[in-house]
CSV table of C-alpha atoms in Angstrom, one decimal:
chain,number,residue,atom,x,y,z
X,1,MET,CA,133.6,-72.6,44.9
X,2,ALA,CA,136.2,-72.3,48.2
X,3,GLY,CA,138.3,-69.3,47.6
X,4,SER,CA,141.5,-69.8,46.2
X,5,ILE,CA,145.2,-68.0,46.5
X,6,THR,CA,146.7,-67.0,43.3
X,7,PRO,CA,150.2,-67.8,43.1
X,8,THR,CA,152.1,-64.0,44.2
X,9,ALA,CA,155.3,-66.2,42.8
X,10,TRP,CA,156.3,-69.4,40.4
X,11,LEU,CA,159.9,-70.8,38.9
X,12,GLU,CA,159.9,-70.7,35.2
X,13,GLY,CA,162.2,-73.5,33.4
X,14,GLU,CA,164.6,-72.8,30.7
X,15,ASN,CA,161.9,-74.2,28.7
X,16,GLY,CA,158.8,-71.9,29.5
X,17,GLU,CA,157.3,-74.1,31.9
X,18,THR,CA,156.3,-72.5,34.9
X,19,PHE,CA,155.8,-74.0,39.1
X,20,PRO,CA,154.1,-72.2,41.4
X,21,ILE,CA,155.2,-71.7,44.9
X,22,THR,CA,152.5,-72.1,47.6
X,23,GLY,CA,154.0,-73.1,50.7
X,24,THR,CA,157.2,-75.0,50.5
X,25,CYS,CA,158.2,-76.3,46.5
X,26,SER,CA,160.9,-79.1,46.7
X,27,VAL,CA,163.4,-79.6,43.8
X,28,GLY,CA,165.5,-82.6,43.6
X,29,ARG,CA,165.8,-85.6,41.4
X,30,VAL,CA,163.0,-88.2,42.6
X,31,ALA,CA,159.3,-87.9,41.6
X,32,SER,CA,158.6,-87.3,45.0
X,33,ASN,CA,159.6,-83.8,44.6
X,34,GLN,CA,157.6,-80.5,42.5
X,35,ILE,CA,160.0,-80.3,40.6
X,36,VAL,CA,161.9,-83.4,38.9
X,37,LEU,CA,165.5,-82.6,37.8
X,38,ALA,CA,166.1,-85.9,36.2
X,39,ARG,CA,170.3,-86.3,36.4
X,40,ASP,CA,172.6,-88.2,38.5
X,41,ASN,CA,174.6,-85.0,40.2
X,42,VAL,CA,171.4,-83.7,41.8
X,43,SER,CA,170.2,-85.0,45.2
X,44,ARG,CA,167.5,-86.5,45.5
X,45,ARG,CA,165.8,-84.0,47.4
X,46,HIS,CA,168.7,-80.8,46.6
X,47,ALA,CA,166.9,-76.9,47.7
X,48,ILE,CA,163.5,-76.0,48.4
X,49,VAL,CA,161.9,-71.8,48.0
X,50,HIS,CA,160.1,-71.7,50.8
X,51,ALA,CA,157.5,-68.8,50.8
X,52,GLN,CA,157.0,-66.9,54.2
X,53,GLU,CA,154.9,-64.3,55.9
X,54,GLY,CA,155.2,-60.5,53.9
X,55,ALA,CA,155.9,-62.5,50.5
X,56,GLU,CA,159.6,-63.5,51.5
X,57,TYR,CA,160.7,-66.4,49.4
X,58,SER,CA,164.0,-68.2,50.8
X,59,LEU,CA,165.7,-70.4,48.5
X,60,VAL,CA,167.6,-73.3,50.8
X,61,ASP,CA,170.0,-76.1,49.8
X,62,LEU,CA,169.3,-79.0,51.5
X,63,GLY,CA,173.4,-80.2,51.7
X,64,SER,CA,173.3,-81.1,48.5
X,65,SER,CA,177.2,-82.6,47.5
X,66,ASN,CA,176.9,-80.8,44.1
X,67,GLY,CA,175.7,-77.4,46.1
X,68,THR,CA,172.9,-74.6,44.3
X,69,TYR,CA,173.7,-71.7,42.8
X,70,LEU,CA,172.3,-68.4,42.9
X,71,ASN,CA,173.1,-66.4,40.0
X,72,GLY,CA,176.2,-67.7,39.9
X,73,ARG,CA,177.2,-67.9,43.3
X,74,ARG,CA,176.8,-71.6,45.8
X,75,VAL,CA,174.1,-70.6,48.2
X,76,ALA,CA,176.0,-71.2,51.9
X,77,GLN,CA,173.1,-70.5,53.7
X,78,PRO,CA,168.9,-70.2,53.4
X,79,THR,CA,169.2,-66.8,50.9
X,80,VAL,CA,165.8,-63.9,50.4
X,81,LEU,CA,164.8,-64.5,46.2
X,82,ARG,CA,164.0,-61.1,44.1
X,83,ASP,CA,162.0,-61.4,41.5
X,84,GLY,CA,164.5,-62.4,38.6
X,85,ASP,CA,167.0,-64.0,40.2
X,86,VAL,CA,168.4,-66.9,38.7
X,87,ILE,CA,168.8,-70.3,40.5
X,88,GLN,CA,170.9,-72.9,38.6
X,89,ILE,CA,171.1,-77.2,40.1
X,90,SER,CA,173.6,-79.3,37.4
X,91,GLN,CA,173.0,-77.9,34.5
X,92,PHE,CA,169.1,-77.3,35.2
X,93,ARG,CA,168.4,-73.1,35.4
X,94,LEU,CA,165.1,-72.0,36.7
X,95,THR,CA,163.9,-68.5,36.9
X,96,PHE,CA,161.8,-67.2,39.9
X,97,HIS,CA,160.0,-64.4,39.6
X,98,ALA,CA,157.9,-62.9,42.2
X,99,PRO,CA,156.4,-59.3,40.2
X,100,HIS,CA,154.3,-58.0,42.0
X,101,GLY,CA,156.3,-58.5,45.4
X,102,THR,CA,153.6,-58.3,47.9
X,103,VAL,CA,150.3,-60.4,49.0
X,104,LYS,CA,147.8,-60.9,47.6
X,105,ALA,CA,144.2,-62.0,49.6
X,106,PRO,CA,142.2,-65.2,48.9
X,107,VAL,CA,140.2,-64.4,45.5
X,108,ASN,CA,136.5,-66.5,45.8
X,109,GLU,CA,136.2,-67.7,42.8
X,110,ASP,CA,132.7,-67.5,42.9
X,111,THR,CA,132.5,-62.8,42.6
X,112,GLY,CA,136.3,-62.8,42.0
X,113,ARG,CA,136.3,-60.5,45.1
X,114,ALA,CA,139.0,-61.1,47.3
X,115,THR,CA,137.6,-62.8,50.5
X,116,GLU,CA,138.0,-61.6,54.6
X,117,VAL,CA,141.2,-63.3,55.8
X,118,GLN,CA,140.6,-63.7,59.5
X,119,ILE,CA,143.1,-63.5,62.5
X,120,LYS,CA,142.7,-65.5,65.2
X,121,THR,CA,144.6,-65.9,68.6
X,122,THR,CA,145.7,-69.6,69.3
X,123,PRO,CA,147.4,-71.2,71.1
X,124,CYS,CA,151.7,-72.7,69.9
X,125,TRP,CA,154.7,-73.9,70.4
X,126,LEU,CA,157.7,-71.6,69.1
X,127,LEU,CA,160.7,-72.8,68.5
X,128,LEU,CA,163.8,-71.0,67.8
X,129,THR,CA,167.1,-71.9,66.7
X,130,ASP,CA,170.6,-70.7,65.2
X,131,ILE,CA,173.7,-71.9,64.4
X,132,GLN,CA,176.6,-70.7,66.1
X,133,GLY,CA,180.2,-68.8,65.2
X,134,SER,CA,179.0,-69.6,61.6
X,135,THR,CA,181.9,-66.6,61.2
X,136,LYS,CA,184.6,-68.9,62.7
X,137,LEU,CA,182.9,-72.1,60.6
X,138,ASN,CA,183.9,-70.1,57.7
X,139,GLN,CA,187.3,-69.2,58.6
X,140,MET,CA,188.5,-72.5,59.6
X,141,LEU,CA,186.2,-74.4,56.7
X,142,PRO,CA,186.4,-74.2,52.6
X,143,ALA,CA,183.4,-72.2,51.8
X,144,ASP,CA,181.8,-75.2,49.5
X,145,GLU,CA,182.4,-77.6,52.7
X,146,VAL,CA,180.8,-74.8,54.7
X,147,ALA,CA,177.3,-74.7,52.3
X,148,VAL,CA,177.3,-78.6,52.9
X,149,ILE,CA,177.2,-78.7,56.2
X,150,THR,CA,174.8,-76.0,57.2
X,151,GLY,CA,172.2,-77.5,54.1
X,152,ARG,CA,172.4,-81.0,55.6
X,153,TRP,CA,171.3,-79.6,59.1
X,154,LEU,CA,169.1,-77.8,57.6
X,155,ALA,CA,167.0,-80.7,56.4
X,156,GLU,CA,167.6,-82.8,59.4
X,157,CYS,CA,166.2,-80.1,61.0
X,158,LYS,CA,163.4,-80.1,58.6
X,159,GLN,CA,162.9,-83.6,59.1
X,160,ILE,CA,162.6,-83.5,62.5
X,161,MET,CA,159.6,-80.8,62.8
X,162,GLU,CA,157.9,-82.7,59.7
X,163,GLU,CA,158.1,-86.0,61.9
X,164,CYS,CA,157.6,-84.5,65.1
X,165,GLY,CA,154.2,-83.0,63.5
X,166,GLY,CA,155.3,-79.2,63.3
X,167,THR,CA,156.6,-76.9,60.7
X,168,ILE,CA,159.4,-74.2,59.9
X,169,ASN,CA,157.5,-70.9,59.7
X,170,LYS,CA,160.5,-69.1,58.2
X,171,PHE,CA,164.1,-70.1,58.1
X,172,LEU,CA,166.5,-66.8,59.3
X,173,GLY,CA,170.1,-67.7,57.6
X,174,ASP,CA,171.5,-69.6,60.5
X,175,GLY,CA,168.4,-71.2,61.4
X,176,PHE,CA,164.5,-71.1,62.2
X,177,PHE,CA,161.7,-70.1,62.8
X,178,GLY,CA,159.1,-73.3,63.5
X,179,TYR,CA,155.9,-73.8,65.7
X,180,TRP,CA,153.1,-76.3,66.8
X,181,HIS,CA,149.1,-75.7,67.0
X,182,ASP,CA,148.9,-76.9,70.8
X,183,ARG,CA,146.6,-79.2,70.0
X,184,GLU,CA,146.4,-83.3,71.5
X,185,LYS,CA,149.1,-84.4,71.8
X,186,THR,CA,151.0,-82.1,71.0
X,187,THR,CA,153.4,-81.9,73.9
X,188,ALA,CA,154.4,-85.4,73.1
X,189,ASP,CA,155.5,-84.8,69.9
X,190,VAL,CA,157.5,-81.3,71.1
X,191,ALA,CA,158.7,-83.6,73.7
X,192,ARG,CA,160.3,-86.1,71.2
X,193,ALA,CA,161.6,-83.1,68.9
X,194,LEU,CA,163.5,-81.3,71.6
X,195,GLU,CA,165.1,-84.8,72.2
X,196,ALA,CA,166.1,-85.2,69.2
X,197,PHE,CA,167.0,-81.6,68.7
X,198,LYS,CA,169.3,-82.7,71.9
X,199,ARG,CA,170.8,-85.5,69.8
X,200,MET,CA,171.8,-83.1,67.1
X,201,GLN,CA,173.3,-81.2,69.6
X,202,GLN,CA,175.9,-83.3,70.7
X,203,GLN,CA,177.4,-83.6,67.7
X,204,ALA,CA,178.8,-80.6,67.7
X,205,ILE,CA,178.8,-79.6,64.0
X,206,PRO,CA,177.2,-77.3,63.7
X,207,PRO,CA,176.7,-76.1,66.9
X,208,PHE,CA,173.6,-74.6,67.6
X,209,ARG,CA,171.0,-73.4,69.7
X,210,LEU,CA,167.8,-73.9,70.5
X,211,VAL,CA,164.8,-72.3,72.6
X,212,LEU,CA,161.5,-73.1,73.1
X,213,HIS,CA,158.3,-71.2,74.4
X,214,HIS,CA,154.9,-71.6,75.0
X,215,GLY,CA,151.9,-68.2,74.5
X,216,LYS,CA,148.8,-67.4,72.1
X,217,VAL,CA,149.9,-65.8,69.2
X,218,LEU,CA,148.2,-64.5,66.2
X,219,MET,CA,147.6,-65.7,63.3
X,220,GLY,CA,146.6,-64.6,59.4
X,221,GLY,CA,146.0,-60.7,58.6
X,222,VAL,CA,147.5,-61.4,54.8
X,223,ALA,CA,147.1,-64.3,52.4
X,224,SER,CA,150.2,-66.1,53.5
X,225,LEU,CA,151.2,-68.4,50.6
X,226,GLY,CA,150.3,-71.9,52.4
X,227,GLU,CA,152.7,-70.7,55.3
X,228,GLU,CA,150.6,-69.6,58.3
X,229,SER,CA,151.5,-65.6,59.1
X,230,LEU,CA,152.7,-65.9,63.1
X,231,TRP,CA,153.0,-62.1,65.6
X,232,GLY,CA,152.3,-60.7,68.7
X,233,THR,CA,154.0,-60.7,72.3
X,234,GLU,CA,154.8,-64.4,72.1
X,235,VAL,CA,156.6,-64.7,69.3
X,236,ASN,CA,158.4,-61.0,70.2
X,237,PHE,CA,159.3,-62.9,74.0
X,238,VAL,CA,161.0,-65.4,72.0
X,239,PHE,CA,163.6,-63.8,70.1
X,240,ARG,CA,164.1,-62.2,73.2
X,241,MET,CA,164.8,-65.2,75.2
X,242,GLU,CA,166.9,-66.2,72.4
X,243,LYS,CA,169.4,-63.3,72.1
X,244,MET,CA,168.9,-63.7,76.2
X,245,ALA,CA,170.2,-67.5,75.8
X,246,GLY,CA,173.4,-66.2,73.6
X,247,SER,CA,174.3,-63.9,76.9
X,248,LEU,CA,174.0,-66.4,79.0
X,249,GLY,CA,175.8,-69.3,76.9
X,250,GLU,CA,173.2,-71.9,76.8
X,251,LEU,CA,172.5,-73.8,74.4
X,252,ARG,CA,169.1,-75.2,75.4
X,253,LEU,CA,166.5,-73.2,76.8
X,254,VAL,CA,162.7,-73.3,77.3
X,255,SER,CA,160.7,-70.9,79.5
X,256,GLN,CA,158.4,-71.3,82.2
X,257,PRO,CA,154.9,-71.2,80.8
X,258,ALA,CA,157.0,-74.4,78.4
X,259,ARG,CA,158.4,-76.3,81.3
X,260,GLU,CA,155.0,-76.5,82.8
X,261,LEU,CA,153.8,-78.5,80.3
X,262,LEU,CA,156.6,-80.5,79.3
X,263,GLU,CA,156.6,-81.3,83.1
X,264,GLY,CA,157.2,-85.4,83.4
X,265,MET,CA,158.5,-85.4,79.4
X,266,VAL,CA,161.5,-83.4,79.5
X,267,ALA,CA,163.4,-83.0,83.0
X,268,THR,CA,164.8,-79.5,83.4
X,269,GLU,CA,166.7,-77.0,85.3
X,270,GLU,CA,166.1,-73.5,86.6
X,271,VAL,CA,168.7,-71.0,85.6
X,272,GLY,CA,167.2,-68.2,87.3
X,273,LEU,CA,165.2,-65.3,86.9
X,274,HIS,CA,166.4,-62.7,84.0
X,275,PRO,CA,165.1,-59.8,81.9
X,276,LEU,CA,164.1,-59.5,78.5
X,277,GLN,CA,164.4,-56.6,76.3
X,278,GLY,CA,161.5,-54.4,75.7
X,279,PHE,CA,159.3,-56.5,78.6
X,280,ASN,CA,158.8,-55.0,82.3
X,281,ASP,CA,159.3,-57.7,83.7
X,282,THR,CA,162.4,-61.1,84.7
X,283,PHE,CA,161.4,-64.1,83.6
X,284,ALA,CA,162.3,-68.0,84.5
X,285,PHE,CA,164.5,-70.3,81.7
X,286,PHE,CA,165.5,-73.6,82.4
X,287,ARG,CA,167.9,-75.7,80.6
X,288,TYR,CA,167.3,-79.0,79.9
C-alpha cells in the first residue's frame, strides 16, 4: 500500500467534528469547500487555511463582507496560526490544533516506518508579489475595509494562479510566493498569468509589486503536508530581486533567464544591470 502523510494539524468544530489540514483547506457556504458553513452571512468562498513548509499554517480571509475573526480580532491579512487558536466565521467557531509543531515524515502503511523523502533539483518559474504602501492604506481606510480589499486581492491572485496552472507555495502577510514546474506549455501559462496580474495592477487598489525568475530549485527533504518545500539559491534570488525592485520603484520585473524564455510572448524593456544583496555579481533585469 502506498505511503501516506499523517496530518499534523486539524480544525475542530464546536460539535467535536474534525477536519484534517493537508494542502489548502477551504471554508465557505457552498458544497465545494472542505468545510461547509451553511449560513447566508458566510461567503461562498469565505476563507482558507493554507499548509506551508515547516509545519506553518496561515489563515487567509478571501475578502468576505462579514469577515473572518481569529481570537476575536478580524483577519486583515494572511496570519500564522498557533495551536489552540479560535477562528470565528458568522456564529461558527473552529479551533485550530497543531500540538506537535513539526512536520512528521510520511509513514509506510505496510511497515509503520517513516519512508525516506527524496530531495530533487527541478527547474521552476518563481513568482513573488507584495502589496505596496499597506501602512498608508491602513491610515486612509477603516480597518474592515482594508481587510476586504486585501482579501479580495488575495482571492483574485489565487484564482489567476490556479487558472494558469501555478501554485501558491506560501502566503507572506502582504503578498505570496508562487511557482510553476517547468513543463511543456508552462511558459504560455506564465505569460497569461503575467498579463492578468498586469491588468490587476492597472486597477490601482491595492497597489502591488511583482517579480518573476526562472531557475533550478531544491524540493523535498521533509513531509510538506501537500505543499512542496522550495529552497536554494534561486529562491533566495527572487526574494532579493523583489527588494531590489522596490528600491528601483519598479512594479513589474523579470530576471534575464525568465525574459529569455518569455521572448515573443511578453514584451519587455531592459532596466540595466544591478547587484543583489548576497550575490557577488550584477544581473540584468527587465520590466514588462
